[in-house]
Coordinates of C-alpha atoms and ligand atoms in Angstrom, one line a residue:
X1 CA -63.0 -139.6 -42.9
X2 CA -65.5 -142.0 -44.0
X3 CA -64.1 -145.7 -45.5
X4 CA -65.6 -144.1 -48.8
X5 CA -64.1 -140.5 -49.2
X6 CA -60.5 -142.2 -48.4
X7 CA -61.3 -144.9 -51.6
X8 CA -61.7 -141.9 -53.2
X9 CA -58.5 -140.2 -52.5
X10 CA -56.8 -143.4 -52.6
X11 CA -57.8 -143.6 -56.4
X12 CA -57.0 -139.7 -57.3
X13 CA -53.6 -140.4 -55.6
X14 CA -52.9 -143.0 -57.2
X15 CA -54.2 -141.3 -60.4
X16 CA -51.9 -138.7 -59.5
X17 CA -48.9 -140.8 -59.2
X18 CA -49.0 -142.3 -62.7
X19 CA -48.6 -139.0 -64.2
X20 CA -45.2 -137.8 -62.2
X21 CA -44.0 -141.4 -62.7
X22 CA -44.4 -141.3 -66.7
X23 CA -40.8 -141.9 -68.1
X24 CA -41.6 -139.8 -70.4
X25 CA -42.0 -135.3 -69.9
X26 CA -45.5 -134.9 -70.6
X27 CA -47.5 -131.7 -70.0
X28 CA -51.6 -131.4 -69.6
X29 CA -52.9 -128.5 -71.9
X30 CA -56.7 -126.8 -72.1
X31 CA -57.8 -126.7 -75.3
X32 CA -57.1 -123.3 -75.1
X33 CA -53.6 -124.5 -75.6
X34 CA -52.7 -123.2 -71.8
X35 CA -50.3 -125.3 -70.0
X36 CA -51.9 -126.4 -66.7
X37 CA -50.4 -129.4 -65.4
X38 CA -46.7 -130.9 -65.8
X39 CA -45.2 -134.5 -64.2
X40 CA -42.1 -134.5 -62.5
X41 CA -39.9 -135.7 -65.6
X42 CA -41.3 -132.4 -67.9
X43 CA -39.9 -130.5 -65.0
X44 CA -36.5 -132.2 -65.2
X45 CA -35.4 -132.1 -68.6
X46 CA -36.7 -129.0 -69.5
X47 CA -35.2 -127.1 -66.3
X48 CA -37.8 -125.0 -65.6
X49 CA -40.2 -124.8 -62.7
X50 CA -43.9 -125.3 -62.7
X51 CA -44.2 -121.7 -61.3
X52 CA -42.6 -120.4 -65.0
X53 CA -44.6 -123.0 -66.7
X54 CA -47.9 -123.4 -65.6
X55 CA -50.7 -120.7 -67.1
X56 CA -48.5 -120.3 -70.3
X57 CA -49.7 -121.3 -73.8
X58 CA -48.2 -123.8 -75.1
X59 CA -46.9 -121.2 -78.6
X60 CA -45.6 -119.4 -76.4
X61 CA -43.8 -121.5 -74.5
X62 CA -42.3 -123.7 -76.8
X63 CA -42.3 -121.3 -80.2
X64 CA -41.7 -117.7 -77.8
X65 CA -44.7 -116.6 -79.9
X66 CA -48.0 -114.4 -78.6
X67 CA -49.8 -116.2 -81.1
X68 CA -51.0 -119.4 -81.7
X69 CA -49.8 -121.8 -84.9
X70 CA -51.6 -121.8 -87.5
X71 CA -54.4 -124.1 -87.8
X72 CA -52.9 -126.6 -90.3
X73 CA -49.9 -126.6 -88.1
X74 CA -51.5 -127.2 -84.9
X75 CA -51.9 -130.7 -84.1
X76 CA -54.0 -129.8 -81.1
X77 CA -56.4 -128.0 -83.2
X78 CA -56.4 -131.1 -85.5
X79 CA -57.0 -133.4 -82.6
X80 CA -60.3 -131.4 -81.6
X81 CA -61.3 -131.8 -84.3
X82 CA -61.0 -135.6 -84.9
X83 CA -60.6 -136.5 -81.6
X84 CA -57.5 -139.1 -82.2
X85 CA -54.2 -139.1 -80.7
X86 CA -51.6 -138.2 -83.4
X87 CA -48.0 -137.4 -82.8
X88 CA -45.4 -134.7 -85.0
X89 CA -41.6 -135.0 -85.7
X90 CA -39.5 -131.9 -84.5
X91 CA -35.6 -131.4 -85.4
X92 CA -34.4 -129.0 -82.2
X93 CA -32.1 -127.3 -83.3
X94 CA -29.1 -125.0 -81.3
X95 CA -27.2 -122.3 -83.2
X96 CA -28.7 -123.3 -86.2
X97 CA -26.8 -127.2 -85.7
X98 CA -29.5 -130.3 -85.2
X99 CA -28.9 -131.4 -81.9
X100 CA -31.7 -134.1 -81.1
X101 CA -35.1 -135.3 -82.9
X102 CA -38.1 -135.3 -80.7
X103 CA -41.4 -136.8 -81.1
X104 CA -44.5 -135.3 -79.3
X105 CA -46.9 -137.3 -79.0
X106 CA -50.7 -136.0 -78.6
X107 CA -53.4 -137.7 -76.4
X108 CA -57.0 -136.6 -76.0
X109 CA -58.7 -136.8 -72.8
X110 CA -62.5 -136.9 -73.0
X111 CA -65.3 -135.7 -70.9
X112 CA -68.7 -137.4 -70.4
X113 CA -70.1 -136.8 -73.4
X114 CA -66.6 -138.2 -75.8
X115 CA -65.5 -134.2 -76.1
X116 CA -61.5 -133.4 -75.7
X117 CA -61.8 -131.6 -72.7
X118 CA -58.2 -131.7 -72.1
X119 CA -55.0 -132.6 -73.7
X120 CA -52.0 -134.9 -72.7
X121 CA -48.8 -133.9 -74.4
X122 CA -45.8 -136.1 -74.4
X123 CA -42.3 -135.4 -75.8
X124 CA -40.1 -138.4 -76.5
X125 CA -36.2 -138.6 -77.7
X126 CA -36.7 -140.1 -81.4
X127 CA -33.0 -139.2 -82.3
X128 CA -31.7 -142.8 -81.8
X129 CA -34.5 -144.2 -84.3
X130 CA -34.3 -141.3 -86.3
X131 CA -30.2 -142.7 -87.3
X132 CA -31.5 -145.6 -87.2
X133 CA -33.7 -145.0 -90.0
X134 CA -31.5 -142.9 -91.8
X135 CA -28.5 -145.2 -91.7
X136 CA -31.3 -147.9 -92.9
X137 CA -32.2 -146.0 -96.0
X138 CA -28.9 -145.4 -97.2
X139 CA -28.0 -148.8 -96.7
X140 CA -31.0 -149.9 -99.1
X141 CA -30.0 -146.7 -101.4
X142 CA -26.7 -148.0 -101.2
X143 CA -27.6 -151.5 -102.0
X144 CA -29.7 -150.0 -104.6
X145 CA -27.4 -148.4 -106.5
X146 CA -24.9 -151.3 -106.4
X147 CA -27.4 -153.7 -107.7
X148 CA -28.8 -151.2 -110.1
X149 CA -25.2 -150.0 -111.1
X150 CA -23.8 -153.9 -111.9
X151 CA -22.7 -155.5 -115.2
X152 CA -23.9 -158.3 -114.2
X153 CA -27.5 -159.1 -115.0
X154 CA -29.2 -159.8 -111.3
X155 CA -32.8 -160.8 -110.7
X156 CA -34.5 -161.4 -107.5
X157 CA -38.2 -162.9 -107.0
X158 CA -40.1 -163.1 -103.7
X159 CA -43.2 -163.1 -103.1
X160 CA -43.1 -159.3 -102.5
X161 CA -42.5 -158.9 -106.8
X162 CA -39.2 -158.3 -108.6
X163 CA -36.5 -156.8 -108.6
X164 CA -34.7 -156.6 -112.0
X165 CA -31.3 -154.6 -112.7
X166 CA -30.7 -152.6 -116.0
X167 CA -28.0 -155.4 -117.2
X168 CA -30.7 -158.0 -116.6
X169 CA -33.6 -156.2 -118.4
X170 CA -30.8 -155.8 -121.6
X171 CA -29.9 -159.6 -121.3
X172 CA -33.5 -160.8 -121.1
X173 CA -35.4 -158.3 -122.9
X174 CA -38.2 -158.4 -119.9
X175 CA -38.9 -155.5 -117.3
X176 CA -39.3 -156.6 -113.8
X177 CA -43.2 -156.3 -114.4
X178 CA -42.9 -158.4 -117.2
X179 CA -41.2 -161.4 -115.4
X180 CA -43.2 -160.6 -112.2
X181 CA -44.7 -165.0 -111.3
X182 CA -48.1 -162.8 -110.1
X183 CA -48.4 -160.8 -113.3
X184 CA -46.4 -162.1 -116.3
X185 CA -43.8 -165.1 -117.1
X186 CA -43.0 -167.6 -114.6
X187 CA -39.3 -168.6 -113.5
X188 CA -39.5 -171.6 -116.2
X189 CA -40.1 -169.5 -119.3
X190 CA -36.8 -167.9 -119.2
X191 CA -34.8 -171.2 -119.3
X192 CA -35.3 -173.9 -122.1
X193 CA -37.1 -177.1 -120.7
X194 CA -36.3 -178.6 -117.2
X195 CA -33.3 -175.9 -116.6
X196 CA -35.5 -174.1 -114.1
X197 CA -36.5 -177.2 -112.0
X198 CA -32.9 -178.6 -112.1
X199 CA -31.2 -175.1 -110.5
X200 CA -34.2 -175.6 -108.0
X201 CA -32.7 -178.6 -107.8
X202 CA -29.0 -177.8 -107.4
X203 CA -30.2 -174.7 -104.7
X204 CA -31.7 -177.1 -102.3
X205 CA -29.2 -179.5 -102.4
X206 CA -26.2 -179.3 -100.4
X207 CA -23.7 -180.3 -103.1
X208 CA -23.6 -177.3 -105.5
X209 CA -22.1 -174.5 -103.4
X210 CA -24.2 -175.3 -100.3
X211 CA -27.5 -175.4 -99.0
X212 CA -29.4 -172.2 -100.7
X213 CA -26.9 -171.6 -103.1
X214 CA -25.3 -172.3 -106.4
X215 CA -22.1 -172.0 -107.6
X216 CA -20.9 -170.8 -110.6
X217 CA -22.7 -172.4 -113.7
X218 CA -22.9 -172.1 -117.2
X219 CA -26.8 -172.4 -118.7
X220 CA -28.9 -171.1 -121.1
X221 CA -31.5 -168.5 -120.6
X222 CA -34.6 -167.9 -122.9
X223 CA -34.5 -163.8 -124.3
X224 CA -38.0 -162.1 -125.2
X225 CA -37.4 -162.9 -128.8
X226 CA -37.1 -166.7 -128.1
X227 CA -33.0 -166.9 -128.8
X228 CA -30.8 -169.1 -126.1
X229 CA -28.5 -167.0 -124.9
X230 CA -25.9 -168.9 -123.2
X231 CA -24.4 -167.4 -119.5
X232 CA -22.6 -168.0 -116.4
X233 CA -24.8 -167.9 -113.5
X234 CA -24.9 -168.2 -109.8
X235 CA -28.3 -168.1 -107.8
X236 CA -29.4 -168.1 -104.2
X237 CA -32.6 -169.5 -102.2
X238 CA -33.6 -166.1 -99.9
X239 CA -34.9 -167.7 -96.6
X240 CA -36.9 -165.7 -94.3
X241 CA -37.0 -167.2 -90.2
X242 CA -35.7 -170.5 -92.0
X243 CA -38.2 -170.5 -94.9
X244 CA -37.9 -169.8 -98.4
X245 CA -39.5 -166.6 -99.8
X246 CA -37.9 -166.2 -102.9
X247 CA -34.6 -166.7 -105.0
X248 CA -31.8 -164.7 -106.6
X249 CA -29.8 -165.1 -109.8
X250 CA -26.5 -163.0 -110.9
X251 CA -25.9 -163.6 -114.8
X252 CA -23.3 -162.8 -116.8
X253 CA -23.4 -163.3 -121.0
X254 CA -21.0 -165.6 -122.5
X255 CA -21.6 -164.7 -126.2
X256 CA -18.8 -161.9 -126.3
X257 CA -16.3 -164.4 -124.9
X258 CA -17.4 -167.3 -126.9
X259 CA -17.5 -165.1 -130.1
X260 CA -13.6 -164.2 -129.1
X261 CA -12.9 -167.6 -128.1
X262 CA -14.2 -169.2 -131.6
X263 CA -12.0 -166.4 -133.6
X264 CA -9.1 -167.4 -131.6
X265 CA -9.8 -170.9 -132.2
X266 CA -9.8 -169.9 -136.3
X267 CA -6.9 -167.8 -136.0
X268 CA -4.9 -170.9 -134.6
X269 CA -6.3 -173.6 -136.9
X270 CA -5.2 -171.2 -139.7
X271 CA -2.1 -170.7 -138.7
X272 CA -1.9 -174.1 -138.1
X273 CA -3.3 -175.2 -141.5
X274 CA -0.5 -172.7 -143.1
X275 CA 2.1 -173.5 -141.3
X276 CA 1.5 -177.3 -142.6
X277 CA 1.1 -176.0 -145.9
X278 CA 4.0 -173.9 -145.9
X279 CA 6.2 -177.1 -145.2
X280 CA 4.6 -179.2 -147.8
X281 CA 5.1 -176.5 -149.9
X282 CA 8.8 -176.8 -149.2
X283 CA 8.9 -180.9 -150.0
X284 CA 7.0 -180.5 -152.9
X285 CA 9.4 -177.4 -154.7
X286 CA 12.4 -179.9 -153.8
X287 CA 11.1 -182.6 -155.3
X288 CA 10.1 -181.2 -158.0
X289 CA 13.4 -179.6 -159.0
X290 CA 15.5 -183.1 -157.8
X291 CA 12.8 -184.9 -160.8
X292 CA 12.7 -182.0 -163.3
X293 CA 16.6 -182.5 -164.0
X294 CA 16.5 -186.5 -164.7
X295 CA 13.3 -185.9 -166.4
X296 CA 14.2 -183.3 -168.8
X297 CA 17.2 -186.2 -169.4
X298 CA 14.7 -188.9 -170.0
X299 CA 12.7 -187.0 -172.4
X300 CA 15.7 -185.8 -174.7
X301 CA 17.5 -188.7 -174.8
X302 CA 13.8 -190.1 -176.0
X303 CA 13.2 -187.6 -178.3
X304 CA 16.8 -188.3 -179.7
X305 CA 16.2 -191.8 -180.1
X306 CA 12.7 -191.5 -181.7
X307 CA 14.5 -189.4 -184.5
X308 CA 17.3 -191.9 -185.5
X309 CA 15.5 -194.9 -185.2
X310 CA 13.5 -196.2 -187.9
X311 CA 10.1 -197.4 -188.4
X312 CA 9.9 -200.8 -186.1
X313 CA 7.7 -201.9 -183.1
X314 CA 10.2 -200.5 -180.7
X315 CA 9.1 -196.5 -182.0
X316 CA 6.1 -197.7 -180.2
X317 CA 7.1 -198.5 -176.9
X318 CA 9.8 -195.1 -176.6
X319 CA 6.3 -193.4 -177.3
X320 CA 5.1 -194.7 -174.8
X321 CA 8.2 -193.5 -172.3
X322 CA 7.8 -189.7 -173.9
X323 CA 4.2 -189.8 -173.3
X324 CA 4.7 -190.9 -169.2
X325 CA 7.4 -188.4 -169.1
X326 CA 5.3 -186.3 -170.3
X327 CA 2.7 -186.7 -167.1
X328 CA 5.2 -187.1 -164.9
X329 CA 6.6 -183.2 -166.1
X330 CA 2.5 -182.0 -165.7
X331 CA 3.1 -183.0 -161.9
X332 CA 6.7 -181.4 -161.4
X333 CA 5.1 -178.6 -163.4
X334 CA 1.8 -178.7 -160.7
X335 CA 4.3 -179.2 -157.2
X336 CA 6.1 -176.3 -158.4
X337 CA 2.9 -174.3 -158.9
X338 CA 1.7 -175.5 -155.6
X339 CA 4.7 -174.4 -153.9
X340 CA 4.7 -171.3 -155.4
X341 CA 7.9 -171.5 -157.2
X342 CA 6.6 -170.1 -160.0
X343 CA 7.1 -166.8 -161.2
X344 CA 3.5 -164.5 -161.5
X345 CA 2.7 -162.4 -164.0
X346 CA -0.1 -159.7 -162.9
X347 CA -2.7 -158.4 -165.0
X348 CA -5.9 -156.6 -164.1
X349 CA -9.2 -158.2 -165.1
X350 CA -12.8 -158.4 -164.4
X351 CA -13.7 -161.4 -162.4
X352 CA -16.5 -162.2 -164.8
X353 CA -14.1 -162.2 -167.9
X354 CA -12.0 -163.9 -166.1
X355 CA -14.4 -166.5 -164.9
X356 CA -15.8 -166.4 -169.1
X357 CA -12.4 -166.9 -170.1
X358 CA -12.0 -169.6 -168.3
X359 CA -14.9 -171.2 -168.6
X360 CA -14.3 -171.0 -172.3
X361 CA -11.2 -173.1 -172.4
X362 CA -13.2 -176.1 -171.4
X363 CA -16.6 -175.3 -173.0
X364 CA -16.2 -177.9 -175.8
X365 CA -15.2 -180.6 -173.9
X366 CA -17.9 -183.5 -173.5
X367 CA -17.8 -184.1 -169.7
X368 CA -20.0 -181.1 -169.7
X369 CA -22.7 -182.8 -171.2
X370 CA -25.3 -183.8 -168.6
X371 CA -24.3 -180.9 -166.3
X372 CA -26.5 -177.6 -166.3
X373 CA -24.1 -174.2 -165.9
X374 CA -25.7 -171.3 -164.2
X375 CA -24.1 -168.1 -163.5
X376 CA -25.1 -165.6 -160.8
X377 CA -22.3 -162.7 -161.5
X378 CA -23.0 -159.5 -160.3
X379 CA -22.8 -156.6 -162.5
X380 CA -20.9 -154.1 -160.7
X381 CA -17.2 -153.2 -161.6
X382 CA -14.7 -156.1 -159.6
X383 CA -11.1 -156.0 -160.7
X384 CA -8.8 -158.1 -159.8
X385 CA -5.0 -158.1 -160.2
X386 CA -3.8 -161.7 -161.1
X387 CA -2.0 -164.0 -163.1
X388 CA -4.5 -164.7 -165.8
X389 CA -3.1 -167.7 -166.9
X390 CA -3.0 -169.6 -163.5
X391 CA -6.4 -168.4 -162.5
X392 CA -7.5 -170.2 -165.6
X393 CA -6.0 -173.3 -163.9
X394 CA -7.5 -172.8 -160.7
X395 CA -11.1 -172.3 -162.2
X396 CA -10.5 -175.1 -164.6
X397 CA -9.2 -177.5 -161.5
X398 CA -12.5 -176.4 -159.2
X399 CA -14.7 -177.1 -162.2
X400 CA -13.2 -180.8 -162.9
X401 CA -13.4 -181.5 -159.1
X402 CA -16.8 -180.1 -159.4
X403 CA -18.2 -182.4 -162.1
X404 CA -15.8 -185.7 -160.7
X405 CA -18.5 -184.9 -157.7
X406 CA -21.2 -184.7 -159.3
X407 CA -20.9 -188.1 -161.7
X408 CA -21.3 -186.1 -164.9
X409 CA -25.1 -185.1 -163.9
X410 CA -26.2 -181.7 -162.2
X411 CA -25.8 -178.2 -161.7
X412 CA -22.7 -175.9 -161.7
X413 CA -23.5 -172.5 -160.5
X414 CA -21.2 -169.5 -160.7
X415 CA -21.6 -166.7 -158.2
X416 CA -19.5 -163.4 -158.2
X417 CA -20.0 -160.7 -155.5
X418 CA -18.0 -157.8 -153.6
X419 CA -17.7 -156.0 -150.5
X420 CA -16.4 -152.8 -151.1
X421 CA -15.6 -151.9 -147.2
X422 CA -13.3 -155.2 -146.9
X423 CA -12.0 -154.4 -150.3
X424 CA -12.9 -157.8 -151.6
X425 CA -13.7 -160.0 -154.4
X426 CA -15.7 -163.3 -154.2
X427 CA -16.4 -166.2 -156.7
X428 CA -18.1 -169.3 -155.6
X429 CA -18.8 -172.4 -157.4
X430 CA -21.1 -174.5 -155.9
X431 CA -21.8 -178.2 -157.4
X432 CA -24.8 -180.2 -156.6
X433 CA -22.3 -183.4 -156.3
X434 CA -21.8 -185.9 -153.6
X435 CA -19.9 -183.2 -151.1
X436 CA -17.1 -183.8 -148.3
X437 CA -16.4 -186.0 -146.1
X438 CA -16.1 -183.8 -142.6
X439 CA -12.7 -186.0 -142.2
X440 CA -11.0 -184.9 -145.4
X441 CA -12.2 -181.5 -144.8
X442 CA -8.8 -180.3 -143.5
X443 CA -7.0 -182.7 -146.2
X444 CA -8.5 -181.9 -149.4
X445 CA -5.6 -179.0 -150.6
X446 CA -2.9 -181.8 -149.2
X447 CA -0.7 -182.2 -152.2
X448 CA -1.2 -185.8 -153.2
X449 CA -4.6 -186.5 -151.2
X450 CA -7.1 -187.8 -153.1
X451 CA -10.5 -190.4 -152.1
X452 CA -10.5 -191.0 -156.4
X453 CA -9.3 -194.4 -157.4
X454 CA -5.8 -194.9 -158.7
X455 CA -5.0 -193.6 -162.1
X456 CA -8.3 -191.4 -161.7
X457 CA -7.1 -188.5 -159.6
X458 CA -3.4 -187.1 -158.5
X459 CA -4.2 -185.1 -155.7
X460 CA -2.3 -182.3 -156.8
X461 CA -5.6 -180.4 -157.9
X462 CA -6.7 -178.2 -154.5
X463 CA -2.7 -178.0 -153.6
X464 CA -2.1 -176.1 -157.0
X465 CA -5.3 -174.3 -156.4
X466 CA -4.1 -173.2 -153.1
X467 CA -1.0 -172.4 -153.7
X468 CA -1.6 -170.0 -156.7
X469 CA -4.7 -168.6 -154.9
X470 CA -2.7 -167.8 -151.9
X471 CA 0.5 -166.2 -154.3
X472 CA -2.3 -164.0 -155.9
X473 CA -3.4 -162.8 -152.3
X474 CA -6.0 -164.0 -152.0
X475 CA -8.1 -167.0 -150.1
X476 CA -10.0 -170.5 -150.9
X477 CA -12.0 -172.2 -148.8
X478 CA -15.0 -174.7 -148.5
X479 CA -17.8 -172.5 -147.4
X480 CA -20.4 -175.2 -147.3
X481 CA -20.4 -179.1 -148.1
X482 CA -23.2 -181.6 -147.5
X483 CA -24.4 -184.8 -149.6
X484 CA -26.1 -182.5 -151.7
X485 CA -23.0 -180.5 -152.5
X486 CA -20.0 -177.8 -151.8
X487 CA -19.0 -174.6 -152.7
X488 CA -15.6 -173.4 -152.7
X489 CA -15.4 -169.6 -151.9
X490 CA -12.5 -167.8 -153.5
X491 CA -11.5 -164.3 -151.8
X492 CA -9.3 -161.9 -154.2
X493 CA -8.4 -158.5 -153.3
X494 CA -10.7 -155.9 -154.9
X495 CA -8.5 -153.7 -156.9
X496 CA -9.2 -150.0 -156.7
X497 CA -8.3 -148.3 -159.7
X498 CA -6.3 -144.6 -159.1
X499 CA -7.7 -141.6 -161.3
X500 CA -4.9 -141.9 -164.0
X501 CA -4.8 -145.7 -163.8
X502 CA -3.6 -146.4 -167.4
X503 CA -3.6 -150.4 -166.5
X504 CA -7.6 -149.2 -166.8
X505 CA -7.8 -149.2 -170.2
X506 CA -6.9 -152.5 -170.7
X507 CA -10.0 -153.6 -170.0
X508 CA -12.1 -151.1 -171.4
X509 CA -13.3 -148.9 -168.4
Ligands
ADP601 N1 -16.3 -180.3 -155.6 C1 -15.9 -181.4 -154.8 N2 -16.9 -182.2 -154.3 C2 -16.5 -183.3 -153.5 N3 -15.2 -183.6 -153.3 C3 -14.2 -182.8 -153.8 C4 -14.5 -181.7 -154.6 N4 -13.4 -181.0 -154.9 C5 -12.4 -181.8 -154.3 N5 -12.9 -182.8 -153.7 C6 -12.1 -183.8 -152.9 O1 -10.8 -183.4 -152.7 C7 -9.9 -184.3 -153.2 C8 -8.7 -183.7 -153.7 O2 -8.9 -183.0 -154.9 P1 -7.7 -182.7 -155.9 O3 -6.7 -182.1 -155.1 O4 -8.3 -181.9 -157.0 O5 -7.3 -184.1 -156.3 P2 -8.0 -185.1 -157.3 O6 -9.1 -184.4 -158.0 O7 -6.9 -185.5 -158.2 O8 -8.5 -186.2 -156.4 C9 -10.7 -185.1 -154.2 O9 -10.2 -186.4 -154.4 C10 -12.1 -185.2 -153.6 O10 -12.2 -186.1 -152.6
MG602 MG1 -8.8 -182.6 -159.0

């Protein structure tokens, strides 16, 4: 044998050799689709011996068919065509159960002139990536649905876009397209200014939770229409081999639990606020009855005395006594009032008759002179059930305070309204005068508290005000001060009159 022919040999050996030591069964087919070569590992695994193998098709074979697949199924046929190795996904199946996935993997081999002469078939165990894949996507489902299925608004941005739960589209009015840096808003339009930058900040600095992440914090976010929103957040840097490729954010709305927290707050200050009137209430009715006794002394002993005595300079000066006893019963008269002590005699009446009525007591009276009245009153039916004659008093006491305010120069407006749902009536009276000091705010229906100069004011006013407002049912309050004015809201029950309501016809409806 010449040095030449045993290259040769050499090289078809060793040619040889690769194929039976490929780790992997592999067949060589015709195009024909007939089975003429397999290696050593084919022979193995599939338990079968070249004798039983070689000269089949490959259909029937593998599928037990006499006929080839079709065309579209083929990949051989496909491969032929294009002349590209391509590979197909089978599930083998026993007794109808998956036992393994296998991937066959199709090589051409070429003749001279770049035609598949011949094909290399390999078949490869794919089961263990096959789990692998399908324990990988139901992980992401999974994560999918817990990020989608959250109360918590979460929004993540990388590089790669955004992802944006249904929570977080509701809080900020964006969809993840909409907030996408690449396409729409960047990170800073959705906090007011500098927010952004500082939870950049706070991320990459170690003291706010740790490196990459944020504790709990409570910000401000900016919605699609423009409103602050305020929320608790937390946030994290996402790092990628050690380098940042985007961030996270979980945010959860504070205005429900600030909206509770403030009613709460209300509730308390007005039980508070009751409370202290309840026991001023209770000083001022004993008070009121220790002084009324002496008092009603005082003032018929002086009547007595102005009687029998005649006509000298000391008639004057017991006057004088009747006329301070006189005050001094308007007060005891007021404390009791306040206190409630008094006894209430209900009537129905339209709040605008009433508010007439009132008015009309005082009409005359020059310390109206400067000031301009104005009502607002709406026209629909409001009854009230009250005492008539201590509402006077309260409307009376509100308008004095009104014009002390103003200095005798401005406007006096009178506004009546309902709402028939909470069963309410309202009358405001709002004065252009000098307002409330915040301070006093809380001190103004005080029995005794007054900022007018002594001899001026008693400070009984507000106190009788309240406390004949609140034994009618009903409810006073400032709704609004400022150095341009107040206005005192009043709240009576709406009364509802039944279908045979005789009280009715008192006031002609
Ligand atoms: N309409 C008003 N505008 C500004 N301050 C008011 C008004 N009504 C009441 N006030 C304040 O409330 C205080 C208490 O009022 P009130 O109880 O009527 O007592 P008085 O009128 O005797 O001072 C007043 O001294 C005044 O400081
Ligand atoms: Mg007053």
């Amino acid at each position: 044998m010449s040095i030449k022919s045993q290259k040769i040999n050499e090289d078809s050996d060793w040619r040889f050799r690769v194929f039976d030591s490929l780790s992997f069964p592999t067949l060589i087919l015709k195009k024909n689709k007939e089975i003429i070569s397999a290696n050593k590992k084919f022979l193995e695994l599939f338990q079968v011996s070249g004798g039983d193998l070689i000269g089949k098709k490959c259909y029937d074979y593998f599928k037990q068919s006499d006929f080839p697949c079709t065309p579209d199924g083929c990949p051989i046929q496909k491969m032929i065509e294009n002349k590209n190795g391509c590979s197909i996904l089978n599930e083998v199946k026993e007794d109808g159960k998956r036992v393994i996935w296998e991937e066959r993997v199709f090589s051409p081999i070429l003749n001279d002139k770049g035609d598949v002469a011949y094909i290399m078939e390999s078949v490869r165990d794919a089961t263990r990536i096959k789990t692998l894949e399908k324990r990988l996507t139901g992980m992401t489902e999974l994560m999918r649905n817990v990020i989608h299925s959250s109360v918590s608004a979460i929004v993540a941005v990388s590089k790669d876009g955004v992802i944006m739960n249904k929570a977080a589209e509701d809080l900020f009015g964006y969809t993840a397209e909409e907030i996408d840096p690449t396409k729409g808003k960047k990170a800073v339009d959705l906090y007011p200014a500098g927010v952004a930058k500082e939870i950049m900040g706070k991320l990459r600095s170690p003291l706010y939770g740790g490196k990459g992440k944020l504790s709990s914090t409570e910000v401000n976010i900016i919605n699609a229409s423009g409103e602050e929103v305020p929320v608790r957040m937390t946030a994290a840097i996402i790092y990628e081999d050690g380098l940042e490729v985007g961030s996270m954010g979980v945010y959860n709305d504070l205005r429900e639990r600030q909206e509770v927290e403030k009613k709460l707050k209300d509730v308390e200050m007005r039980a508070l606020h009751s409370e202290k009137m309840a026991s001023l209430g209770q000083l001022a009715a004993g008070v009121a009855h220790e002084i009324n006794n002496p008092l009603t002394g005082i003032m018929l002993y002086a009547d007595m005395l102005l009687e029998n005595m005649d006509d000298d300079d000391r008639k004057e000066d017991i006057k004088y006594i009747l006329e301070d006893a006189n005050r001094c019963k308007e007060i005891v008269k007021n404390l009791l009032m306040y206190s409630r002590q008094t006894s209430l005699k209900k009537e129905i009446i339209l709040i605008n008759d009433l508010l007439n009525q009132s008015l009309a007591l005082i009409r005359d009276q020059e310390i109206f002179m400067n000031i301009a009245i104005k009502k607002n009153l709406s026209q629909v039916m409001m009854i009230v059930q009250v005492d008539k004659n201590q509402m006077h008093r309260v409307i009376i006491n509100l308008v004095i305070n009104a014009i002390d305010a103003m200095d005798k120069n401005g406007n006096l407006t009178f506004r009546t309204y309902r709402n028939k749902d909470k069963k309410k009536v309202y009358l405001e009276i709002t004065d252009t005068g000098s307002g409330i000091d915040n301070e006093n705010i809380v001190r103004i229906f005080d029995p005794f508290f007054t900022t007018k100069e002594l001899g001026k004011g008693t400070g009984l006013g507000l106190s009788t005000v309240y406390g004949i407002i609140k034994k009618n049912s009903g409810r006073i309050s400032v709704k609004e001060t400022s150095p341009h004015g107040t206005t005192f809201l009043i709240e009576l029950p709406l009364y509802i009159p039944g279908k045979d309501d005789e009280m009715i016809s008192q006031i002609g409806c």
